[in-house]
Amino acid sequence: MPEPGLVSVVIPVYNEEECLPHLFPRLRSALEGMNRPYEIIFVNDGSRDRSLQLLYEFYKANPKRVRIIDFNGNFGQHMAIMAGFDHSRGDIIITLDADLQNPPEEIPRIVLKIDEGHDVVGTVRQNRQDPKFRKMASRIVNSITNRITGLRLNDYGCMLRGYRRDIVNIINQSCESTTFIPALAQKFAVNPVEIPVGHNEREHGTSKYSFFRLIRLNFDLMTGFSLFPLQAVTMIGMAVSALSFLFVLFLLLRRLIVGPEAEGVFTLLNINFFLMGITMSCVGIIGEYIGRIYSEVRKRPRYVIRREWDHD
Ligand code: UDP
Ligand code: MG
């Protein structure tokens, strides 16, 4: 049951024992400073360290303000946020990472923007403090994603964001098993806005995304919001066929004018490898979609909650 004026803060937690003791006091004082009711929903995404014990201590000390959803495994950051959304009661829902890379002190500014009438408040990290390769990869992903999805976001990766209740309700209704929440919200937003927010290095603990996990997440983003990659496959196929046809014509003329040729075997091999590479990536792209269809039709639960701590 949504509660008028309430601000819900949803935080996915996966092995964040080093961060949580620093996060909680800062978060609480930022929220207290707003002088309005709030709840903090921690979603423990199968942490194997002491994170859950720490969350439980926060809950014990503030049972009215803190709620915990404990997953029985690691279902991923976006599923954790989905569960948090599903259990949130606020009019305004804020998502925040547990690692303090985005300062909780920015929350009041986001809430203010929603009060001004925006339904989705996105954020753009200023002076982003992440490894160089990640920043570069993000820039590429941001521009490709904007192009193929037709969405307009300057920073897909920043998870400190605000959503109005109606948007979260729509997100709750879209039961996707692989998704990317900022893009999903942007799709349904009527009056979105983006504001700059601070960004810090991860001071405690380590990033939970390995290189391959980041790639998988970006596949989710690109295939989850557009059919363009599939259409690109068709277009590449058509372009290659057209070029090959011209090449056949060229060889035919050459044969008539210059005579038969037997050299250039390695060139031919090289061209062949190139085309094989294109074919394999195209099969891969189609496979990405089929894999997603497969996980949707299997209809396994998207996440499994082991236990909840909630004062009512
Ligand atoms: N996280 C999660 N489940 C996962 C991976 C990450 O709940 O499988 C949480 C993590 O605890 C953190 C947030 O998602 O609160 C962002 O993770 P991280 O800071 O490692 O990502 P990065 O900033 O490196 O993109
Ligand atoms: Mg982080």
XYZ file of C-alpha atoms and ligand atoms in Angstrom:
338
model
C 0.000 0.000 0.000
C 1.687 3.266 -1.085
C 2.091 5.801 1.686
C 1.766 9.501 0.802
C 4.998 11.471 1.051
C 7.084 8.437 1.912
C 10.520 8.116 0.301
C 11.729 4.547 -0.280
C 15.430 3.952 -0.820
C 16.242 0.610 -2.462
C 19.783 -0.710 -2.057
C 21.071 -3.964 -3.585
C 23.754 -5.562 -1.438
C 26.160 -8.248 -2.568
C 29.171 -8.907 -0.342
C 29.426 -5.342 0.904
C 30.529 -5.900 4.522
C 33.282 -3.299 4.152
C 30.936 -0.631 2.779
C 27.789 -1.037 4.856
C 29.131 0.410 8.147
C 30.154 3.566 6.267
C 27.002 3.731 4.178
C 24.324 3.510 6.827
C 25.165 6.534 9.031
C 25.621 8.791 6.014
C 22.433 7.573 4.392
C 20.427 7.981 7.561
C 21.571 11.523 8.234
C 20.926 12.504 4.602
C 17.383 11.148 4.882
C 16.713 12.590 8.356
C 17.719 15.992 6.988
C 14.793 15.942 4.558
C 12.209 15.988 7.346
C 9.864 13.573 5.704
C 9.056 9.912 6.255
C 11.396 7.392 4.669
C 12.160 3.684 4.520
C 15.379 1.958 3.517
C 14.955 -1.384 1.754
C 18.122 -3.435 1.671
C 18.008 -6.385 -0.713
C 20.645 -8.940 0.185
C 21.526 -10.566 -3.118
C 23.011 -13.796 -1.777
C 25.983 -12.254 0.022
C 28.409 -14.795 1.384
C 30.098 -12.426 3.823
C 28.754 -10.707 6.962
C 26.520 -8.293 5.029
C 23.276 -9.845 6.240
C 24.352 -9.680 9.907
C 25.226 -6.013 9.468
C 21.878 -5.318 7.794
C 20.150 -7.102 10.641
C 21.895 -4.847 13.148
C 20.673 -1.785 11.229
C 17.199 -3.249 11.263
C 17.321 -4.002 14.997
C 18.381 -0.436 15.733
C 15.788 1.155 13.370
C 12.954 -1.348 12.851
C 10.547 1.375 11.666
C 12.858 2.673 8.990
C 14.840 -0.320 7.786
C 13.533 -3.350 5.930
C 15.499 -6.320 4.634
C 14.718 -8.672 1.779
C 17.023 -11.669 1.787
C 17.443 -13.593 -1.492
C 18.370 -17.245 -1.384
C 21.091 -16.784 -3.981
C 22.712 -14.264 -6.261
C 20.141 -13.040 -8.782
C 21.937 -9.887 -9.869
C 21.746 -6.203 -9.087
C 18.771 -5.467 -11.330
C 16.660 -8.305 -9.937
C 17.511 -7.110 -6.434
C 16.220 -3.668 -7.330
C 13.113 -5.242 -8.909
C 12.367 -7.003 -5.617
C 12.937 -3.768 -3.737
C 10.536 -1.944 -6.059
C 7.952 -4.645 -5.617
C 8.094 -4.274 -1.833
C 8.431 -0.501 -1.693
C 5.638 1.614 -0.253
C 6.896 5.097 -1.031
C 5.542 7.763 -3.338
C 9.102 8.370 -4.397
C 11.553 5.528 -4.893
C 15.291 6.085 -4.956
C 17.865 3.483 -5.999
C 21.380 3.659 -4.611
C 24.427 1.382 -4.711
C 25.837 0.194 -1.417
C 29.418 1.076 -2.282
C 29.201 4.851 -1.637
C 30.471 5.655 -5.121
C 27.392 7.862 -5.380
C 27.011 10.018 -2.291
C 23.711 9.519 -0.403
C 23.808 13.275 0.261
C 22.508 13.757 -3.298
C 19.177 12.104 -2.479
C 17.383 15.308 -1.355
C 18.169 16.924 -4.716
C 16.595 13.995 -6.536
C 13.521 14.117 -4.308
C 13.241 17.840 -5.002
C 13.201 17.196 -8.761
C 10.387 14.680 -8.345
C 8.482 17.174 -6.207
C 8.877 19.614 -9.094
C 6.887 17.196 -11.266
C 9.419 14.935 -12.980
C 8.541 11.250 -12.982
C 12.064 9.909 -13.530
C 15.191 11.635 -12.279
C 18.296 10.297 -13.981
C 21.796 11.236 -13.021
C 25.071 11.805 -14.791
C 28.249 11.068 -12.884
C 30.582 14.046 -12.760
C 34.325 13.302 -12.666
C 33.622 9.641 -12.711
C 36.202 7.787 -10.631
C 36.410 4.392 -12.255
C 39.137 2.574 -14.193
C 39.875 4.154 -17.585
C 38.767 1.149 -19.610
C 35.363 1.181 -17.916
C 34.815 4.856 -18.614
C 35.735 4.395 -22.237
C 33.546 1.309 -22.573
C 30.661 3.221 -20.960
C 30.982 6.073 -23.408
C 30.774 3.657 -26.315
C 27.888 1.713 -24.757
C 25.968 4.913 -23.950
C 26.134 6.193 -27.486
C 25.417 2.834 -29.170
C 22.528 2.168 -26.810
C 21.023 5.591 -27.386
C 21.254 5.061 -31.083
C 19.717 1.613 -31.220
C 17.071 1.993 -28.534
C 16.016 5.515 -29.388
C 16.250 6.379 -25.693
C 18.144 9.433 -24.594
C 20.276 8.882 -21.534
C 23.697 10.314 -20.889
C 24.782 7.783 -18.292
C 23.115 4.386 -18.228
C 25.422 3.056 -15.556
C 24.670 5.478 -12.736
C 22.239 3.759 -10.389
C 21.550 6.663 -8.058
C 18.176 7.563 -9.553
C 14.697 8.561 -8.526
C 11.333 7.275 -9.728
C 7.782 8.314 -9.008
C 5.304 5.693 -7.799
C 3.455 5.409 -11.130
C 6.670 4.562 -12.987
C 7.626 1.930 -10.411
C 4.148 0.420 -10.720
C 4.637 0.033 -14.468
C 8.091 -1.490 -13.932
C 6.568 -3.926 -11.436
C 4.079 -5.008 -14.064
C 6.742 -5.757 -16.665
C 7.913 -9.133 -15.484
C 11.108 -9.367 -17.516
C 13.681 -11.867 -16.385
C 16.644 -9.968 -17.775
C 16.397 -6.241 -17.662
C 18.132 -2.942 -17.153
C 16.183 -0.699 -14.844
C 17.287 2.828 -15.869
C 16.442 2.030 -19.508
C 13.133 0.424 -18.582
C 12.126 3.459 -16.537
C 13.186 5.821 -19.293
C 10.921 3.955 -21.693
C 7.882 4.685 -19.558
C 8.879 8.162 -18.410
C 6.751 11.081 -19.517
C 8.724 13.921 -18.025
C 12.237 12.688 -17.241
C 15.149 14.878 -16.260
C 18.854 14.292 -15.732
C 20.944 15.999 -13.086
C 24.694 15.869 -12.435
C 25.786 14.004 -9.305
C 29.131 13.450 -7.628
C 31.047 10.218 -7.982
C 33.807 8.731 -5.866
C 36.203 5.898 -6.090
C 35.170 2.671 -4.445
C 37.008 3.014 -1.137
C 35.870 -0.224 0.473
C 35.448 -3.654 -1.059
C 35.769 -4.377 -4.758
C 33.544 -4.070 -7.827
C 31.135 -6.960 -8.162
C 31.264 -6.880 -11.935
C 33.975 -8.832 -13.707
C 34.792 -8.002 -17.303
C 32.529 -10.770 -18.626
C 29.692 -9.886 -16.323
C 29.824 -6.320 -17.596
C 29.634 -7.582 -21.174
C 26.621 -9.737 -20.303
C 24.925 -6.789 -18.633
C 25.462 -4.699 -21.741
C 24.004 -7.433 -23.935
C 20.939 -7.311 -21.693
C 20.741 -3.592 -22.251
C 21.089 -3.752 -26.018
C 18.936 -6.768 -26.778
C 16.392 -6.003 -24.079
C 15.341 -2.695 -25.552
C 15.696 -2.987 -29.293
C 15.457 -5.303 -32.279
C 18.022 -3.242 -34.115
C 20.871 -5.800 -33.715
C 18.704 -8.383 -35.507
C 17.926 -5.984 -38.311
C 21.612 -5.107 -38.511
C 22.361 -8.807 -39.059
C 20.045 -8.840 -42.063
C 21.525 -5.639 -43.400
C 25.089 -6.898 -43.032
C 24.078 -10.080 -44.847
C 22.566 -8.073 -47.677
C 25.611 -5.819 -47.962
C 27.995 -8.787 -48.028
C 25.902 -10.495 -50.714
C 25.910 -7.365 -52.850
C 29.674 -6.987 -52.523
C 30.235 -10.670 -53.315
C 28.109 -10.309 -56.416
C 30.273 -7.405 -57.594
C 33.335 -9.505 -56.838
C 31.960 -12.354 -58.978
C 31.419 -9.937 -61.859
C 34.960 -8.658 -61.447
C 36.422 -12.179 -61.462
C 34.371 -13.083 -64.524
C 35.641 -10.093 -66.463
C 39.157 -10.735 -65.269
C 38.915 -14.319 -66.405
C 37.788 -13.206 -69.886
C 40.358 -10.430 -70.253
C 43.444 -11.528 -68.282
C 42.886 -15.286 -68.087
C 42.511 -17.719 -65.175
C 44.158 -16.923 -61.852
C 45.407 -19.278 -59.189
C 47.357 -17.013 -56.914
C 46.086 -14.949 -54.068
C 45.107 -18.032 -52.044
C 45.904 -16.347 -48.756
C 43.944 -13.261 -49.693
C 41.032 -15.533 -50.373
C 41.508 -17.292 -47.035
C 41.677 -13.964 -45.299
C 38.441 -12.781 -46.897
C 36.900 -16.092 -45.938
C 37.941 -15.775 -42.308
C 36.526 -12.293 -42.225
C 33.190 -13.479 -43.575
C 33.179 -16.433 -41.190
C 33.733 -14.002 -38.337
C 30.754 -11.931 -39.455
C 28.621 -15.066 -39.770
C 29.579 -16.280 -36.321
C 28.823 -12.952 -34.669
C 25.492 -12.812 -36.462
C 24.615 -16.282 -35.197
C 25.684 -15.065 -31.760
C 23.410 -12.031 -31.919
C 20.463 -14.202 -32.921
C 21.443 -16.578 -30.123
C 21.310 -13.729 -27.608
C 17.676 -13.141 -28.465
C 16.839 -16.843 -28.483
C 18.518 -17.250 -25.090
C 16.379 -14.463 -23.719
C 13.226 -15.956 -25.214
C 14.240 -19.263 -23.629
C 14.675 -17.785 -20.187
C 11.333 -15.997 -20.503
C 9.402 -19.112 -21.533
C 11.002 -21.244 -18.820
C 9.112 -19.000 -16.424
C 11.358 -19.746 -13.483
C 10.963 -17.289 -10.655
C 13.107 -14.238 -11.349
C 14.308 -14.221 -7.773
C 13.594 -16.204 -4.650
C 13.138 -14.509 -1.314
C 14.306 -16.524 1.662
C 13.186 -14.171 4.352
C 12.025 -10.642 4.975
C 12.456 -8.406 7.961
C 9.795 -5.765 8.148
C 8.218 -4.227 11.240
C 4.634 -4.752 10.057
N 25.226 -5.943 -6.636
C 24.231 -6.877 -6.378
N 24.288 -8.082 -7.004
C 25.281 -8.392 -7.888
C 26.255 -7.418 -8.169
C 26.195 -6.200 -7.528
O 23.318 -6.642 -5.591
O 25.262 -9.505 -8.396
C 25.154 -4.632 -5.953
C 26.422 -4.240 -5.199
O 26.407 -4.727 -3.867
C 26.340 -2.726 -5.234
C 25.691 -2.456 -6.567
O 25.022 -3.652 -6.931
O 25.523 -2.212 -4.217
C 26.679 -2.046 -7.635
O 27.748 -2.956 -7.686
P 29.255 -2.474 -7.922
O 29.528 -1.228 -7.153
O 30.159 -3.631 -7.667
O 29.227 -2.164 -9.474
P 30.113 -1.062 -10.217
O 30.027 0.220 -9.448
O 31.492 -1.627 -10.242
O 29.452 -0.986 -11.544
Mg 30.119 0.710 -7.667
